[in-house]
GROMACS .gro file of C-alpha atoms in nm:
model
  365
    1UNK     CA    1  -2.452  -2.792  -2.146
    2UNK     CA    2  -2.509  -2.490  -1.906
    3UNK     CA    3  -2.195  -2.269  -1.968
    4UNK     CA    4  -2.117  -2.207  -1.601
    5UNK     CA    5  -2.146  -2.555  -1.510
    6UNK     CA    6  -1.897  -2.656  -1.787
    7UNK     CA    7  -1.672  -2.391  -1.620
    8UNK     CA    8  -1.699  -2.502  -1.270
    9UNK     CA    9  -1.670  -2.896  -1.388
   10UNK     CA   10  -1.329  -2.822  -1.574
   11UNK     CA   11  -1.209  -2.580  -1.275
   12UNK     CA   12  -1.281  -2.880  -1.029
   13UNK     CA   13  -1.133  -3.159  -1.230
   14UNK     CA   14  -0.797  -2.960  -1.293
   15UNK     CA   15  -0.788  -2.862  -0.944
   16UNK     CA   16  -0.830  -3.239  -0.800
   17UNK     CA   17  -0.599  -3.348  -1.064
   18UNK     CA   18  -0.377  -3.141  -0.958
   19UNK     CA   19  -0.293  -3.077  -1.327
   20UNK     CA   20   0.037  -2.939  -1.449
   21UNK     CA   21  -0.013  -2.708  -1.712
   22UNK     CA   22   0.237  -2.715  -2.069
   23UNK     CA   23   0.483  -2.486  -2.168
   24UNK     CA   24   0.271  -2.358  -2.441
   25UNK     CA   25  -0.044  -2.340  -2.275
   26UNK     CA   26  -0.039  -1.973  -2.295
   27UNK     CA   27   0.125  -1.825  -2.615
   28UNK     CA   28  -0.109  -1.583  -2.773
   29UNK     CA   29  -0.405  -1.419  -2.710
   30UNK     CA   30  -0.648  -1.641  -2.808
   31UNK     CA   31  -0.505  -1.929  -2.554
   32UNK     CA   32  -0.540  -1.689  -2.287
   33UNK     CA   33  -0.894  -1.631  -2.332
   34UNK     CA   34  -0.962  -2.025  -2.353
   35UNK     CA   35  -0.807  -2.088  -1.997
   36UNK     CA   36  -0.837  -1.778  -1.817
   37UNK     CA   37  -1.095  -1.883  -1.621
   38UNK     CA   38  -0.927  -2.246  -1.531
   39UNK     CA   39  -0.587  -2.099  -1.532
   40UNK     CA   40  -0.523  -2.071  -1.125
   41UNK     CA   41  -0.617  -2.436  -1.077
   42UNK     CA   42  -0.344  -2.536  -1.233
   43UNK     CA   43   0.001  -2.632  -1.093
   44UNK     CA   44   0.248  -2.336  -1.088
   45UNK     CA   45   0.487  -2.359  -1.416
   46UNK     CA   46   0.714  -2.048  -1.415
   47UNK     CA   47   0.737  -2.079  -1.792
   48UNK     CA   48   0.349  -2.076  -1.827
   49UNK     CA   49   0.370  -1.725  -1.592
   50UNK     CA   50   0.646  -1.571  -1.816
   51UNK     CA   51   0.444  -1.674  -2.096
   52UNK     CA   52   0.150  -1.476  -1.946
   53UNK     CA   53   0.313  -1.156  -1.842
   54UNK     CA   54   0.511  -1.172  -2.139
   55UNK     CA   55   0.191  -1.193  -2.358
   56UNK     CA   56   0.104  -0.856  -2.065
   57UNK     CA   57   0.357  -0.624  -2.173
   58UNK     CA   58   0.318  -0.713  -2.525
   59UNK     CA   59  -0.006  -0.676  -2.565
   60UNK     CA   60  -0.035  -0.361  -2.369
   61UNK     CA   61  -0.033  -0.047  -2.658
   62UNK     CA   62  -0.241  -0.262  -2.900
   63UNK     CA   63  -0.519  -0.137  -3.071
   64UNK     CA   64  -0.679  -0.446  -3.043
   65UNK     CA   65  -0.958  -0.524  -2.822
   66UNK     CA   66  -0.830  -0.716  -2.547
   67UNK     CA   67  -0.914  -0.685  -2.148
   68UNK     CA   68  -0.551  -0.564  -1.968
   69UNK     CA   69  -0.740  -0.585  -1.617
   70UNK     CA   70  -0.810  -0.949  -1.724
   71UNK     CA   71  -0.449  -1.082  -1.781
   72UNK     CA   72  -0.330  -0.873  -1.453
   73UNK     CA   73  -0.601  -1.048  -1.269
   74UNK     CA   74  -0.480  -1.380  -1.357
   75UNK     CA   75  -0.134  -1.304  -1.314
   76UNK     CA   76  -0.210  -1.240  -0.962
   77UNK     CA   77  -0.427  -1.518  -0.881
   78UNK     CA   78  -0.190  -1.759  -1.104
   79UNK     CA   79   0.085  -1.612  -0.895
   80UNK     CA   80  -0.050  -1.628  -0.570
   81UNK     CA   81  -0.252  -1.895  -0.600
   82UNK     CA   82  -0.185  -2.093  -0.299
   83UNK     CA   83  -0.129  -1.802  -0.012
   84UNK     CA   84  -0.487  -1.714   0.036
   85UNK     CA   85  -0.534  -1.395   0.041
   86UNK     CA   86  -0.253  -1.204   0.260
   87UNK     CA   87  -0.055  -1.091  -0.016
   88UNK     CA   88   0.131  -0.855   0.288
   89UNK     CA   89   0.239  -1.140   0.496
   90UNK     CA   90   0.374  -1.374   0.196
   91UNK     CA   91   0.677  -1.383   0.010
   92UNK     CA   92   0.594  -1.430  -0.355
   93UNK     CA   93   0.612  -1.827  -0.423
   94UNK     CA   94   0.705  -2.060  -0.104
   95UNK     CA   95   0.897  -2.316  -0.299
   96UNK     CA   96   1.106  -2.100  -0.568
   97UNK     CA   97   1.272  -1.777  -0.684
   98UNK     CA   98   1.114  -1.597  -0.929
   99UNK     CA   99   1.430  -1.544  -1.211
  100UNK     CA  100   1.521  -1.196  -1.216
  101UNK     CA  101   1.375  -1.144  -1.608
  102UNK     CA  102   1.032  -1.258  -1.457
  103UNK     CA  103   1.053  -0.997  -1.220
  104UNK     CA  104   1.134  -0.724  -1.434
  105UNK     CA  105   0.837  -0.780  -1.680
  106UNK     CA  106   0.657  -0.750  -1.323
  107UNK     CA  107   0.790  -0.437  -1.277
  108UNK     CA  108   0.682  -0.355  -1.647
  109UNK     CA  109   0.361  -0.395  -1.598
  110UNK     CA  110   0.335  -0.123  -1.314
  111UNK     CA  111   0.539   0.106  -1.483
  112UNK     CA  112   0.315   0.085  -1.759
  113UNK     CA  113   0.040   0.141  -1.539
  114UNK     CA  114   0.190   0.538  -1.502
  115UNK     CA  115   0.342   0.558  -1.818
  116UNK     CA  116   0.111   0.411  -2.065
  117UNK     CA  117  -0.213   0.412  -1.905
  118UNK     CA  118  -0.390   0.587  -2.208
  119UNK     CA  119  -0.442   0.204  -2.267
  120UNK     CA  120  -0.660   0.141  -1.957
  121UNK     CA  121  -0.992   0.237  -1.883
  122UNK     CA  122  -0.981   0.541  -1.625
  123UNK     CA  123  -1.216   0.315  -1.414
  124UNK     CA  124  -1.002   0.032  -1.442
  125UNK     CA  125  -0.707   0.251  -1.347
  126UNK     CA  126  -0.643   0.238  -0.976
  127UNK     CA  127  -0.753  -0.191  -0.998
  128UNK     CA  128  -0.465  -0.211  -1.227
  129UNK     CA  129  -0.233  -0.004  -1.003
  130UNK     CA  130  -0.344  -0.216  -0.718
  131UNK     CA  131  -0.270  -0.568  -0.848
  132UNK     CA  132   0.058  -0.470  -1.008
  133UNK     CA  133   0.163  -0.329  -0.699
  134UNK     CA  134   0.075  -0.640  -0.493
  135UNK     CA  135   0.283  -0.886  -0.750
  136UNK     CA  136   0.558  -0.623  -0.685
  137UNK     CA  137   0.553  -0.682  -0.295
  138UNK     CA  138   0.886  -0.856  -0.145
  139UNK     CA  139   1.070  -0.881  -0.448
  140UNK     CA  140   1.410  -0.803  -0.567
  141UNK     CA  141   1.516  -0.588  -0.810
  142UNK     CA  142   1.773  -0.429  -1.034
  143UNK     CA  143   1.948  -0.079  -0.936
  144UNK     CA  144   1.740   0.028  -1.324
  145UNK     CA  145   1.392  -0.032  -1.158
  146UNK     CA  146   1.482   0.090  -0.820
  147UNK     CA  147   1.654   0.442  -1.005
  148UNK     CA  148   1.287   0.480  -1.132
  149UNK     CA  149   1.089   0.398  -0.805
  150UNK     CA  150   1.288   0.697  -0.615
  151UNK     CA  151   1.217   0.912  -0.909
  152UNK     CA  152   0.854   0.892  -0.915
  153UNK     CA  153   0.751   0.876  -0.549
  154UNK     CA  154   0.539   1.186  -0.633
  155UNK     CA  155   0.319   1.000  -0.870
  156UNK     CA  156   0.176   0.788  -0.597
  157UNK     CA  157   0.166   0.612  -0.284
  158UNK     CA  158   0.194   0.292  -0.431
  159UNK     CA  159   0.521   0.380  -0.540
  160UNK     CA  160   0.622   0.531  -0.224
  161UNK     CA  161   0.549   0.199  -0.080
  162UNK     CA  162   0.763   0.042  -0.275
  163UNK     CA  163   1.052   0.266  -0.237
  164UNK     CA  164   1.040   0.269   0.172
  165UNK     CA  165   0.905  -0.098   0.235
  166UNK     CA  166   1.165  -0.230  -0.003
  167UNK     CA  167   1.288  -0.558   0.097
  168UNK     CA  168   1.651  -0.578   0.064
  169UNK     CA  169   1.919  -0.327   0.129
  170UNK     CA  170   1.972  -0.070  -0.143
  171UNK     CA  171   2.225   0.181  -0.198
  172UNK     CA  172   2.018   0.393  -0.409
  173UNK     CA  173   1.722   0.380  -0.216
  174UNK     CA  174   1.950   0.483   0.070
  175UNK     CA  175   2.105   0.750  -0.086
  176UNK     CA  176   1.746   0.875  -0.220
  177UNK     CA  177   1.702   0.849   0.200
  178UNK     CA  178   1.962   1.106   0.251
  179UNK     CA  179   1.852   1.346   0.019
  180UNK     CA  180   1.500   1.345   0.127
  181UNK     CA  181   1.492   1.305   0.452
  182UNK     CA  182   1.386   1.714   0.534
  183UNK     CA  183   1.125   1.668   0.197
  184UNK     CA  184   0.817   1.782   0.379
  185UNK     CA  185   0.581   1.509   0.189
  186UNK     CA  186   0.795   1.249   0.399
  187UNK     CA  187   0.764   1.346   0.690
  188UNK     CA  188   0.446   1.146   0.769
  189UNK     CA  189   0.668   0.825   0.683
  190UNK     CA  190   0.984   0.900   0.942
  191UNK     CA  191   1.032   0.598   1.109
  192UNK     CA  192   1.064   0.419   0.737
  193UNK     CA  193   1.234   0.645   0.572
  194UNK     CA  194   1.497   0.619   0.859
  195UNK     CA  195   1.540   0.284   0.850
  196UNK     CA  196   1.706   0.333   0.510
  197UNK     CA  197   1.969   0.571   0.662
  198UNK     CA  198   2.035   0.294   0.953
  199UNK     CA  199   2.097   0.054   0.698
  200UNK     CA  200   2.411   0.198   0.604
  201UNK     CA  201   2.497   0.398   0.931
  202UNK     CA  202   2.344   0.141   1.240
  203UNK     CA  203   2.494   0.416   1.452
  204UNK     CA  204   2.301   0.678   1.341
  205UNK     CA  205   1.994   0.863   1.592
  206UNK     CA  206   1.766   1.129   1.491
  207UNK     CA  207   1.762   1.447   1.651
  208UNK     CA  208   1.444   1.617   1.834
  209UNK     CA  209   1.433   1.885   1.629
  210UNK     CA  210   1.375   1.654   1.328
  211UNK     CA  211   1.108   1.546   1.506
  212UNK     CA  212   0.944   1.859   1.603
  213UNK     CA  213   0.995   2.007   1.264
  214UNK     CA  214   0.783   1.682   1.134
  215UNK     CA  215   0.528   1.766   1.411
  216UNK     CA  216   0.491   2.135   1.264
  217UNK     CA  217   0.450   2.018   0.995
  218UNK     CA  218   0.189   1.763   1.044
  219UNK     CA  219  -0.039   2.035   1.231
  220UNK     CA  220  -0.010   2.298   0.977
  221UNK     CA  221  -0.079   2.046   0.706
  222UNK     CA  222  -0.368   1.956   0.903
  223UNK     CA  223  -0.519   2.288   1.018
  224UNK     CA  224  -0.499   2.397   0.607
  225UNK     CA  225  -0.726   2.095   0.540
  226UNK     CA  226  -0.992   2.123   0.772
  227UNK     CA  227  -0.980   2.505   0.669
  228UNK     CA  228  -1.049   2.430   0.304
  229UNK     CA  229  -1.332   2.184   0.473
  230UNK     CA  230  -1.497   2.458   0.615
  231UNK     CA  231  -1.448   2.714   0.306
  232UNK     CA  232  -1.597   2.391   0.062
  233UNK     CA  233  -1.878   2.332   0.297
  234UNK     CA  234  -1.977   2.703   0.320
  235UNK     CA  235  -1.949   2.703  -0.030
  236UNK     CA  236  -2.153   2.419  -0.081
  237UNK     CA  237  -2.406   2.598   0.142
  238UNK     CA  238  -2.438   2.885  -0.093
  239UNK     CA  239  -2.495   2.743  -0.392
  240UNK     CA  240  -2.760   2.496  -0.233
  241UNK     CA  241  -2.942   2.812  -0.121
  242UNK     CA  242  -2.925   2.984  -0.459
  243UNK     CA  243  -2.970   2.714  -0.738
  244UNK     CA  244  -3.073   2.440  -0.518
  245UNK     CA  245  -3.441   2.428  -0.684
  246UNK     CA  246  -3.270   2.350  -0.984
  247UNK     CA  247  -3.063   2.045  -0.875
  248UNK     CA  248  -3.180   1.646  -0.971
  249UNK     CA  249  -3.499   1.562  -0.696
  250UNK     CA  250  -3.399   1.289  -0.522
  251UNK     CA  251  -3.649   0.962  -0.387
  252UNK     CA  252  -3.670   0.862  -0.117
  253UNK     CA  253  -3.888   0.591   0.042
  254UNK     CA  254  -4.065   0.664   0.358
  255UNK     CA  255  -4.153   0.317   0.531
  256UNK     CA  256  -4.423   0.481   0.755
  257UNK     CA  257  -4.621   0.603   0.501
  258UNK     CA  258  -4.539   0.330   0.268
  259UNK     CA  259  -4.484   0.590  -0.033
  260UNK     CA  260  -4.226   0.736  -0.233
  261UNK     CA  261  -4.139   1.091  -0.193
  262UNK     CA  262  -3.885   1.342  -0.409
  263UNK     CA  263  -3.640   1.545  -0.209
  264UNK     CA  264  -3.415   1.821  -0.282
  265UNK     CA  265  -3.061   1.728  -0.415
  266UNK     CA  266  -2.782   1.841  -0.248
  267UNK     CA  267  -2.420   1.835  -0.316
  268UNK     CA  268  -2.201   1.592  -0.221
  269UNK     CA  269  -1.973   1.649   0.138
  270UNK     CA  270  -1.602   1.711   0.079
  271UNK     CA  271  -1.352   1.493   0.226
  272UNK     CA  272  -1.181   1.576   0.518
  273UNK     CA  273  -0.846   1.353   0.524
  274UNK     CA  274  -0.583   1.445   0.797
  275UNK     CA  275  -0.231   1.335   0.857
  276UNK     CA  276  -0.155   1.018   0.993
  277UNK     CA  277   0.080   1.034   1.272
  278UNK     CA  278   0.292   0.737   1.475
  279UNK     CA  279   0.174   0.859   1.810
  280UNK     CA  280  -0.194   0.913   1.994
  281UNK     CA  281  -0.352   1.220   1.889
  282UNK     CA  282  -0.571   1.387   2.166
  283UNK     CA  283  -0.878   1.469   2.036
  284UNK     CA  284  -1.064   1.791   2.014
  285UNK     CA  285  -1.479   1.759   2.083
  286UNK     CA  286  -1.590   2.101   2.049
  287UNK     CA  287  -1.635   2.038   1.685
  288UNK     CA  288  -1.840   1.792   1.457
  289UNK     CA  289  -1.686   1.689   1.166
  290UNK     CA  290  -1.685   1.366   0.995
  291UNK     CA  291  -1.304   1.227   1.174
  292UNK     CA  292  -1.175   1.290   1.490
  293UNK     CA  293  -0.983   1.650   1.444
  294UNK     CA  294  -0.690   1.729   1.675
  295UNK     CA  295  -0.694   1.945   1.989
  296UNK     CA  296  -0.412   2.164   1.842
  297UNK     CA  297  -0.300   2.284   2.184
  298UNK     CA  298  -0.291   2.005   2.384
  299UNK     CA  299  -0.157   1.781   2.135
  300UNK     CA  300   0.153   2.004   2.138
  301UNK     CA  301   0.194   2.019   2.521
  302UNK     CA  302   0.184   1.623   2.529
  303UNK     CA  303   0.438   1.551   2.208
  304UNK     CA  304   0.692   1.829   2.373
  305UNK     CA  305   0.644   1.734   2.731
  306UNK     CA  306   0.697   1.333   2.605
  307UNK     CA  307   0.946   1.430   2.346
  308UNK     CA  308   1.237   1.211   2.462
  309UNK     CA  309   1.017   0.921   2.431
  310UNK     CA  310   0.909   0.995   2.087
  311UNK     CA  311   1.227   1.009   2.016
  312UNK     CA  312   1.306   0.683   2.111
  313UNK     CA  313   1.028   0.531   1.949
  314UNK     CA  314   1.081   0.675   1.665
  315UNK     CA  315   1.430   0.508   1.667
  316UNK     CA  316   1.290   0.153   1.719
  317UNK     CA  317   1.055   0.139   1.482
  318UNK     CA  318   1.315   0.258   1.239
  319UNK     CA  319   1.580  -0.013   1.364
  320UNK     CA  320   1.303  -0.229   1.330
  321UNK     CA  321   1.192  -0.137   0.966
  322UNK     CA  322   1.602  -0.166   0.870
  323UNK     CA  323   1.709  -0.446   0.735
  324UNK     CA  324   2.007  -0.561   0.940
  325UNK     CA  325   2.014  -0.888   1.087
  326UNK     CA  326   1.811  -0.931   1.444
  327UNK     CA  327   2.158  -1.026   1.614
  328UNK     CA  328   2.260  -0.621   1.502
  329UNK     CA  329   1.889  -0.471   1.561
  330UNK     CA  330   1.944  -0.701   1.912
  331UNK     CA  331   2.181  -0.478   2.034
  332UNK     CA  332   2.112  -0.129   1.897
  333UNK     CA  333   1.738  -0.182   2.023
  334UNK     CA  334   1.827  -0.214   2.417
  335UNK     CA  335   1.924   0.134   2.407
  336UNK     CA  336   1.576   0.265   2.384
  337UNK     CA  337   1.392  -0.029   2.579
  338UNK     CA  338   1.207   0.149   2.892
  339UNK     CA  339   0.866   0.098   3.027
  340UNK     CA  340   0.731   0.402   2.845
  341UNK     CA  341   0.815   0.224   2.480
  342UNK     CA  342   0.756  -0.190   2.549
  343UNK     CA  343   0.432  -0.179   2.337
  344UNK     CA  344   0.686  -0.052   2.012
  345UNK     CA  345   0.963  -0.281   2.127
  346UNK     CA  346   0.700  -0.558   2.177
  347UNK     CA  347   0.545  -0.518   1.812
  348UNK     CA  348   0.878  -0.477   1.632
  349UNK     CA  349   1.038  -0.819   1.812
  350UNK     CA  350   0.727  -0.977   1.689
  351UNK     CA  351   0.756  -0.814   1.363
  352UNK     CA  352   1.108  -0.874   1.289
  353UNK     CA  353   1.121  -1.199   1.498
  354UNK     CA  354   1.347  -1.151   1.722
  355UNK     CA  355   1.319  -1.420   2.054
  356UNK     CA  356   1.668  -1.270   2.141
  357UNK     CA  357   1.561  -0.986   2.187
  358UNK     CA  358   1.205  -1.121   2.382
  359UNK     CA  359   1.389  -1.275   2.577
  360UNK     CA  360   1.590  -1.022   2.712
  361UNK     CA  361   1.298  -0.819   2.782
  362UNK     CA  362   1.156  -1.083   2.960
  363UNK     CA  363   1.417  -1.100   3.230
  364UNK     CA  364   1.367  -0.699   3.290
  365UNK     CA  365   1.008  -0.784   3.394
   0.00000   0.00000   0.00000
């Protein structure tokens, strides 16, 4: 029988069967490999997942040949295999808690993913990252894994994300908050990394000069990219002129003529990547380059002229990112409700859920 029809029969009939895997359907190695490919139309059975990501972390360092990317695939899809696609929007299982062991050897997995990742293809690399960090989203863990998420934030933005979009409150991650809350590489991520001081001071309000400081920053950081841009491009310029005859012809197909035709190589464009900031940016068009660059000089009038508003955006997206109850963000939000901010107070009462809140901006319309 045709091999990918066998798959797809056996995927079908344990899917409309609605099958509920054994305990010991996954053990070793070799019983991965014989249901991998069946293994998300089965039923959820938490001791089949622990078996998997058990089998994960043990497996990792061998010298074996085995396919890491494969078993974090299907610990993923096993995992998440009845909330579509949204990973974001989804807590991790709708009808059970995943026991705190289970998420640990999670966490494992990711940290191995920094730690250990001699063990992984470099192309594989960032995939792995990727669907560790997804498995990772929404859940709970100990002060242990938490210590090492604040320590690391430097290693990536995956771990950032975990650190600021954490989703209970956290004492370390709060006191991490306080220490780093001037750390320039931050600054781009104010309104969440305030929400971690709120949580244990609701009283607390940024002051403008934080907020400018962050601003100067921003530009500068900004203005240093799209200068090593332009130095990398007329760089690039150079060496085309001088040793271009000697870089790869490339083809190219001209559809007029109907004929293939070799053109000179060139080197491949830097990147330009700029900041990302909470607020418009105004936009300067004097200049081509491959995003949208910032008119320096206006953008500064604007964000100083409208810094009171910032201000108080600022503070309710980070009331909103906190994670006090809605009947708490309720009434430290209504301080900064004015015309100039409803589209932020809007999105953060849908966000957080809040009809309370709705409500009461309702009746001011």
């Amino acid at each position: 029988m045709n091999k990918q029809r066998k798959i797809e029969l056996q995927r079908t009939i344990i899917e409309l069967e609605k099958s509920y895997p054994k305990d010991d359907l996954i053990i070793s190695y070799s019983n991965f490999l014989k249901v991998r490919d069946y293994l998300r139309y089965y039923q959820f059975n938490p001791i089949v997942f622990d078996n998997l990501i058990t089998l994960a972390n043990e497996k990792w360092n061998t010298e074996k040949r085995i396919s890491r990317i494969s078993l974090l695939q299907k610990i993923k899809q096993y995992l998440y295999q009845d909330t579509g696609k949204d990973y974001y929007s989804k807590n991790t299982k709708p009808n059970f808690q995943l026991k705190i062991e289970t998420r640990k050897l999670l966490f494992n997995l990711f940290k191995k993913t920094f730690e250990e990742k001699k063990y992984i293809s470099y192309i594989q690399l960032a995939e792995a990252r990727k669907i560790c960090n997804n498995v990772l989203i929404n859940l709970e863990l100990t002060p242990i894994e938490e210590e090492w998420l604040c320590s690391n934030i430097i290693e990536s933005e995956l771990i950032l994300n975990r650190v600021l979009r954490y989703p209970i409150k956290s004492v370390i991650i709060s006191n991490w908050a306080k220490s780093n809350f001037h750390n320039d590489i931050l600054r781009s991520r104010r309104a969440e990394l305030l929400s971690w001081i709120i949580d244990q001071e609701p009283n607390f309000e940024i002051n403008q000069q934080t907020l400018l400081d962050d601003f100067e920053y921003l530009n500068q950081s900004d203005l240093q990219a799209i200068k090593n841009y332009d130095n990398e491009i007329a760089a690039n310029k150079i060496i085309e002129e001088e040793l271009g005859e000697y870089f790869p012809k490339k083809t190219q197909y001209n559809f007029f003529d109907r004929r293939y035709n070799e053109a000179k190589g060139d080197l491949s464009a830097p990147e330009l990547k700029l900041s990302k900031r909470p607020y418009g940016v105004i936009i300067d068009i004097s200049k081509a380059y491959p995003v949208n660059i910032p008119n320096f000089e206006k953008l500064s009038e604007d964000f100083i002229n409208n810094l009171p508003t910032h201000k108080k955006v600022t503070m309710i997206w980070g009331i909103g990112y906190s994670r006090l109850d809605n009947s708490l963000k309720f009434s430290l939000l209504k301080k900064y409700y004015c015309n100039e901010t409803y589209y932020s107070m809007y999105r953060v009462c849908k966000r957080t859920k809040n009809i309370e809140l709705l409500k009461w901006i309702l009746d001011r319309q």
